[in-house]
Amino acid sequence: MNAHSINDLRDRARRRIPRVIFDFMDGGAGSESGLRHNTVAFDRFRLRPHALVNTEVISTETELLGRRWAAPIGIAPIGLTNLIWPGGDESVARTAADMVLPYTLSTAGTTSIERIGAVAPGSWFQLYVAKSEDVVGDLIDRAEAAGFEALVVTVDVPRPSRRLRDLRNGFQLPLKPTPALIMDIASRPRWALETLRRGVPRFASIERYAPPKSSVQSLAAYMSSQSSGRLDWEVVREIRRRWPRRLILKGIQSANDALRAKSEGVDAVILSNHGGRQIDGAMATIESLGEVRDAVGPDYTLILDSGIRSGEHVAKALACGADFVLVGRAAMYGLAAGGAAGVRHALQLLIDELTITMAHLGVVTPAALNAGHVAIP
């Protein structure tokens, strides 16, 4: 594939899928200053190379939560992946499993918990805490029965955000067939034909909780109706009691919250501002990482997402105190640009760039990266 960076894949994705779908994938909250700042903040951190170190043999393998992974990179949960490219959930899950990287299925995914559990055993499941306690409990039980290794509870969506690109485009499910949309889709015939062949994506994991024979529109309305601000530490404790495997909180942005999560028996936290998709003015996660690491100590598991677009960004995150990173848009650009092959290409780009960066920094394992390898602005 003729794409030499994640930005190249983004450009290719823009040309390959309808604009309304690209904007859904690519956009953020409000003015999107937070989305842009996520990446700009990474670029402000500068690397400090260490010379005269034998780096002939480098390994990106990384230990995380009791498993050995091929690199310190996993797939963040993405909703409506099958809308970005038909069959997307399975394509991404299979590719990650084949590359020995963790994949996270979203509650808002368009392939069921059971199906992903079958095609990519040992994946992670991301949970949105709905208004209905019965729905939450059943989702947890299904994830356990399907063999998911970790439950990732998203904590940074107390209210739905305002994403202006989606509002301006009139984005909804099913897509409303306006003349502009028809022309947009007609200009992307491969996406259109594949979508027609596979059918309009549905919220497959929550379908059983909606009224029987719900339309796509009704399912989307039901999903929206379950958005809830009731998630608090008592709910986290209830989930901890119910879930027997690894528990991760995603969307932590402060040292106090990370320290509280540790004290509540949460196995890891993901520093995340939802990729700039929830609140426009949030700090970039790389900016708060040092403070959070100091609060929780050196041995607690910290994962980071939001804004990562290169292997150098991965190295900066690890040097500043993260144990692992998750990527969302980077993988989705690959999916939109080239299906499963595009996802593999995106992940391999990140791994190759990380390997090159490690060589220049004079380290042969990700665990050796530390504050001495980065200049903090």
C-alpha positions in Angstrom: 0.0 0.0 0.0 1.4 3.4 -1.0 1.0 5.1 2.4 4.0 5.9 4.4 2.4 7.5 7.5 -0.8 7.6 9.4 -1.6 10.9 7.7 -1.1 9.3 4.3 -3.7 6.7 5.3 -6.0 9.5 6.5 -5.8 11.1 3.1 -6.5 7.8 1.4 -9.5 7.2 3.7 -10.9 10.6 2.8 -10.9 9.6 -0.9 -12.4 6.2 -0.3 -15.4 6.6 1.9 -18.4 9.1 1.8 -17.6 12.5 3.4 -20.4 12.1 6.0 -18.8 8.9 7.2 -15.3 10.3 7.1 -16.5 13.3 9.2 -18.1 11.0 11.7 -14.8 9.1 12.1 -12.5 12.1 11.9 -14.4 14.8 13.8 -14.4 15.9 17.4 -16.4 18.0 19.8 -17.1 21.7 19.5 -14.6 23.7 17.5 -12.3 20.6 17.4 -9.5 22.5 19.1 -9.2 19.7 21.6 -8.9 17.1 18.8 -6.0 19.1 17.2 -4.4 19.9 20.6 -4.1 16.1 21.4 -1.6 15.7 18.5 0.1 19.1 18.8 0.8 18.4 22.5 2.7 15.2 21.5 4.7 17.2 19.0 5.7 19.7 21.6 7.6 17.0 23.6 11.0 16.6 22.1 13.1 13.4 22.1 16.6 13.1 23.6 18.7 10.5 21.6 21.3 8.5 23.4 24.2 7.5 21.1 26.8 4.7 21.2 24.4 2.0 22.4 24.3 -1.4 20.7 20.7 -1.6 19.2 21.4 -4.3 16.7 18.6 -6.4 18.2 15.4 -4.6 19.3 12.2 -6.1 20.6 8.9 -4.2 20.9 7.3 -7.0 23.0 5.6 -5.7 26.1 4.1 -7.2 29.2 0.7 -5.9 30.1 -1.9 -7.2 32.6 -0.4 -10.7 32.7 0.0 -11.1 28.9 2.8 -10.7 26.5 2.0 -8.5 23.5 4.0 -8.0 20.3 4.1 -4.2 20.9 2.9 -1.7 23.4 0.0 -0.8 21.1 -3.7 -1.8 21.2 -7.0 -0.9 19.5 -9.2 1.5 21.4 -13.0 0.9 21.3 -14.7 2.5 18.3 -18.5 2.7 17.8 -20.1 2.0 14.4 -16.9 0.5 12.9 -18.9 -1.4 10.3 -20.2 1.9 9.0 -16.6 3.1 8.4 -16.0 0.0 6.3 -18.4 -3.0 6.0 -17.3 -5.9 8.2 -14.9 -3.5 10.0 -15.3 -4.9 13.6 -14.2 -8.4 12.5 -11.5 -7.1 10.2 -9.9 -5.1 13.0 -10.4 -7.8 15.7 -8.9 -10.5 13.5 -6.0 -8.3 12.5 -5.1 -7.4 16.0 -5.4 -11.0 17.2 -3.1 -12.1 14.4 -0.6 -9.4 15.2 -0.8 -10.3 19.0 -2.2 -6.9 20.0 -5.2 -6.3 22.2 -8.5 -5.3 20.5 -11.4 -3.6 22.3 -15.0 -4.1 21.2 -17.3 -1.1 22.0 -20.8 -1.4 23.4 -21.7 0.7 20.4 -20.0 -1.7 18.1 -21.9 -3.2 15.1 -20.8 -6.8 15.7 -22.0 -8.8 18.7 -20.1 -9.6 21.8 -20.5 -13.3 21.0 -19.2 -13.0 17.4 -16.1 -11.1 18.4 -15.5 -13.5 21.2 -15.4 -16.3 18.7 -13.2 -14.7 16.1 -10.8 -13.0 18.4 -10.6 -14.8 21.7 -9.2 -12.9 24.6 -10.3 -9.4 23.4 -11.4 -6.6 25.7 -15.0 -5.4 26.0 -15.7 -1.7 26.5 -18.8 -1.0 28.6 -21.0 2.1 28.5 -23.0 2.1 31.8 -26.6 2.4 30.7 -29.6 3.7 32.6 -30.8 0.1 33.0 -28.9 -1.9 35.6 -30.3 -5.1 34.0 -28.8 -4.2 30.7 -25.4 -3.4 32.3 -25.4 -6.7 34.2 -26.3 -8.7 31.2 -23.6 -7.1 29.0 -21.0 -7.9 31.7 -22.2 -11.5 31.9 -22.2 -11.9 28.1 -18.6 -10.5 27.9 -17.5 -13.0 30.6 -19.2 -15.9 28.9 -17.7 -15.0 25.5 -14.2 -15.1 27.0 -13.2 -11.4 27.0 -10.1 -10.9 29.1 -10.8 -7.4 30.3 -13.7 -5.1 30.9 -13.1 -1.5 29.9 -15.6 0.9 31.6 -15.8 4.2 29.8 -16.3 7.0 32.4 -16.1 10.2 30.4 -19.5 10.4 28.8 -21.9 11.8 31.4 -23.7 13.6 28.6 -23.6 13.2 24.8 -21.3 15.7 23.2 -22.0 18.2 20.3 -20.0 17.2 17.3 -20.5 20.0 14.8 -19.5 18.1 11.7 -22.2 15.5 12.4 -24.8 18.1 13.2 -24.0 20.0 10.0 -24.1 16.8 8.0 -27.3 15.7 9.6 -25.6 12.5 10.5 -28.0 9.8 11.8 -28.8 6.1 11.5 -30.1 5.2 9.0 -28.5 7.8 6.8 -31.2 10.2 5.5 -31.2 10.0 1.7 -30.9 13.7 0.8 -29.7 14.6 -2.7 -26.3 15.7 -1.3 -25.9 12.4 0.5 -26.9 10.3 -2.5 -24.2 12.1 -4.6 -21.7 11.7 -1.8 -22.3 7.9 -1.6 -22.5 7.5 -5.4 -19.0 9.0 -5.6 -17.7 6.1 -3.4 -19.2 3.1 -5.3 -17.0 0.4 -3.6 -18.1 1.5 -0.1 -21.7 1.7 -1.3 -21.7 -1.8 -2.9 -20.1 -3.4 0.1 -22.6 -1.7 2.4 -25.5 -2.8 0.2 -24.2 -6.4 0.2 -23.7 -6.6 4.0 -26.7 -4.5 5.0 -27.0 -1.3 7.1 -24.9 -1.6 10.3 -26.9 -2.2 13.6 -25.9 -1.9 17.2 -25.5 -5.7 17.4 -24.7 -6.0 21.1 -27.6 -4.0 22.4 -30.1 -5.2 19.9 -31.6 -7.8 22.3 -32.6 -5.1 24.8 -34.5 -2.9 22.4 -38.2 -3.6 21.5 -38.6 -6.6 19.2 -38.0 -6.1 15.5 -36.6 -2.6 16.0 -35.5 -0.7 12.9 -32.0 0.7 12.7 -33.5 4.1 13.5 -35.2 2.6 16.6 -32.0 0.9 17.7 -30.1 4.2 17.4 -32.8 5.9 19.4 -32.7 3.2 22.1 -28.9 3.5 22.3 -29.2 7.2 22.8 -32.0 6.8 25.4 -29.7 4.6 27.5 -27.1 7.4 27.8 -26.7 8.0 31.5 -24.9 10.2 34.0 -25.4 7.8 36.9 -21.9 6.3 36.8 -20.1 6.9 40.1 -17.7 5.1 42.4 -20.5 3.0 43.9 -21.3 1.7 40.4 -17.6 1.0 39.8 -17.6 -1.0 43.0 -20.6 -3.0 41.9 -18.9 -3.7 38.6 -15.7 -4.7 40.3 -17.7 -7.2 42.5 -19.4 -8.7 39.5 -16.5 -8.8 37.0 -13.9 -11.5 37.8 -11.2 -10.6 35.4 -9.2 -7.5 34.6 -11.1 -4.2 35.1 -10.0 -1.0 33.4 -11.4 2.5 33.6 -11.2 4.5 30.4 -11.5 8.3 30.4 -9.6 9.1 33.5 -8.0 12.6 33.2 -6.9 13.5 36.7 -4.4 12.2 39.3 -7.0 12.1 42.0 -9.3 9.9 39.9 -6.5 7.6 39.0 -5.5 7.2 42.6 -9.1 6.5 43.6 -9.4 3.9 40.9 -6.3 2.1 42.2 -7.7 2.1 45.7 -11.0 0.7 44.5 -9.3 -2.4 43.0 -9.3 -1.3 39.4 -6.5 -3.1 37.6 -5.6 -0.2 35.2 -6.7 3.1 33.9 -6.7 4.6 30.5 -5.8 8.2 30.4 -8.1 9.4 27.6 -10.1 12.5 26.6 -12.1 10.3 24.1 -9.9 11.5 21.3 -11.3 15.1 21.6 -14.8 13.8 20.9 -16.4 14.7 24.3 -15.2 18.1 25.6 -13.3 20.5 23.4 -11.2 22.2 26.0 -9.8 19.1 27.8 -6.1 18.7 28.5 -4.1 16.4 26.2 -3.4 13.1 27.9 0.3 13.4 27.4 0.2 16.7 29.4 -1.4 15.0 32.5 0.5 11.7 32.3 3.5 12.8 34.5 1.2 14.0 37.3 -0.9 10.9 37.2 2.2 8.6 37.2 3.6 10.4 40.2 0.3 10.0 42.1 -0.2 6.2 41.5 3.4 5.2 41.7 5.7 3.3 39.4 3.9 -0.1 39.5 0.3 0.7 38.7 -0.7 0.1 35.1 -1.3 3.3 33.0 -2.5 3.1 29.4 -2.9 6.2 27.3 -4.9 7.1 24.2 -5.9 10.3 22.3 -3.8 11.9 19.7 -1.3 9.2 18.8 -0.4 9.4 15.1 3.1 7.9 14.9 5.6 5.6 16.5 7.4 8.6 17.9 4.3 9.5 19.8 4.2 6.0 21.2 7.8 6.4 22.4 7.0 9.8 24.0 4.1 8.3 25.9 6.1 5.4 27.2 9.0 7.7 28.2 6.6 10.0 30.1 5.3 7.1 32.1 2.7 5.2 30.2 2.9 1.4 30.1 0.9 1.0 26.9 -1.1 3.0 24.4 -4.3 2.5 22.5 -5.0 3.9 19.0 -8.4 4.6 17.5 -8.4 6.9 14.5 -5.0 5.6 13.4 -6.5 2.1 13.0 -9.7 3.5 11.5 -7.9 5.4 8.8 -6.2 2.2 7.9 -9.6 0.4 7.8 -11.2 3.0 5.6 -8.1 3.2 3.4 -7.8 -0.5 2.7 -9.9 -2.8 4.8 -8.1 -5.4 6.9 -4.9 -4.9 4.9 -5.1 -1.2 5.7 -5.5 -1.9 9.5 -2.4 -4.2 9.4 -0.5 -1.5 7.4 -1.4 1.2 10.0 -0.4 -0.9 13.0 2.8 -2.0 11.3 3.7 1.6 10.5 3.4 2.4 14.2 5.5 -0.6 15.2 8.2 0.2 12.6 8.3 3.8 13.6 8.6 2.9 17.2 11.4 0.5 16.5 13.3 3.2 14.6 12.7 5.7 17.4 14.0 3.2 20.0 17.2 2.7 18.1 17.9 6.4 18.0 17.1 6.7 21.7 19.5 3.9 22.5 17.0 1.4 24.0 16.2 -2.2 22.9 12.9 -2.7 24.8 10.0 -0.4 25.4 10.4 -0.9 29.2 13.7 0.9 29.0 12.2 4.2 27.8 12.1 6.8 30.6 12.1 10.5 31.3 15.8 10.7 30.3 14.7 10.1 26.7 12.3 13.0 26.4 12.4 16.8 27.0 9.2 18.0 28.6 8.1 21.5 27.4 
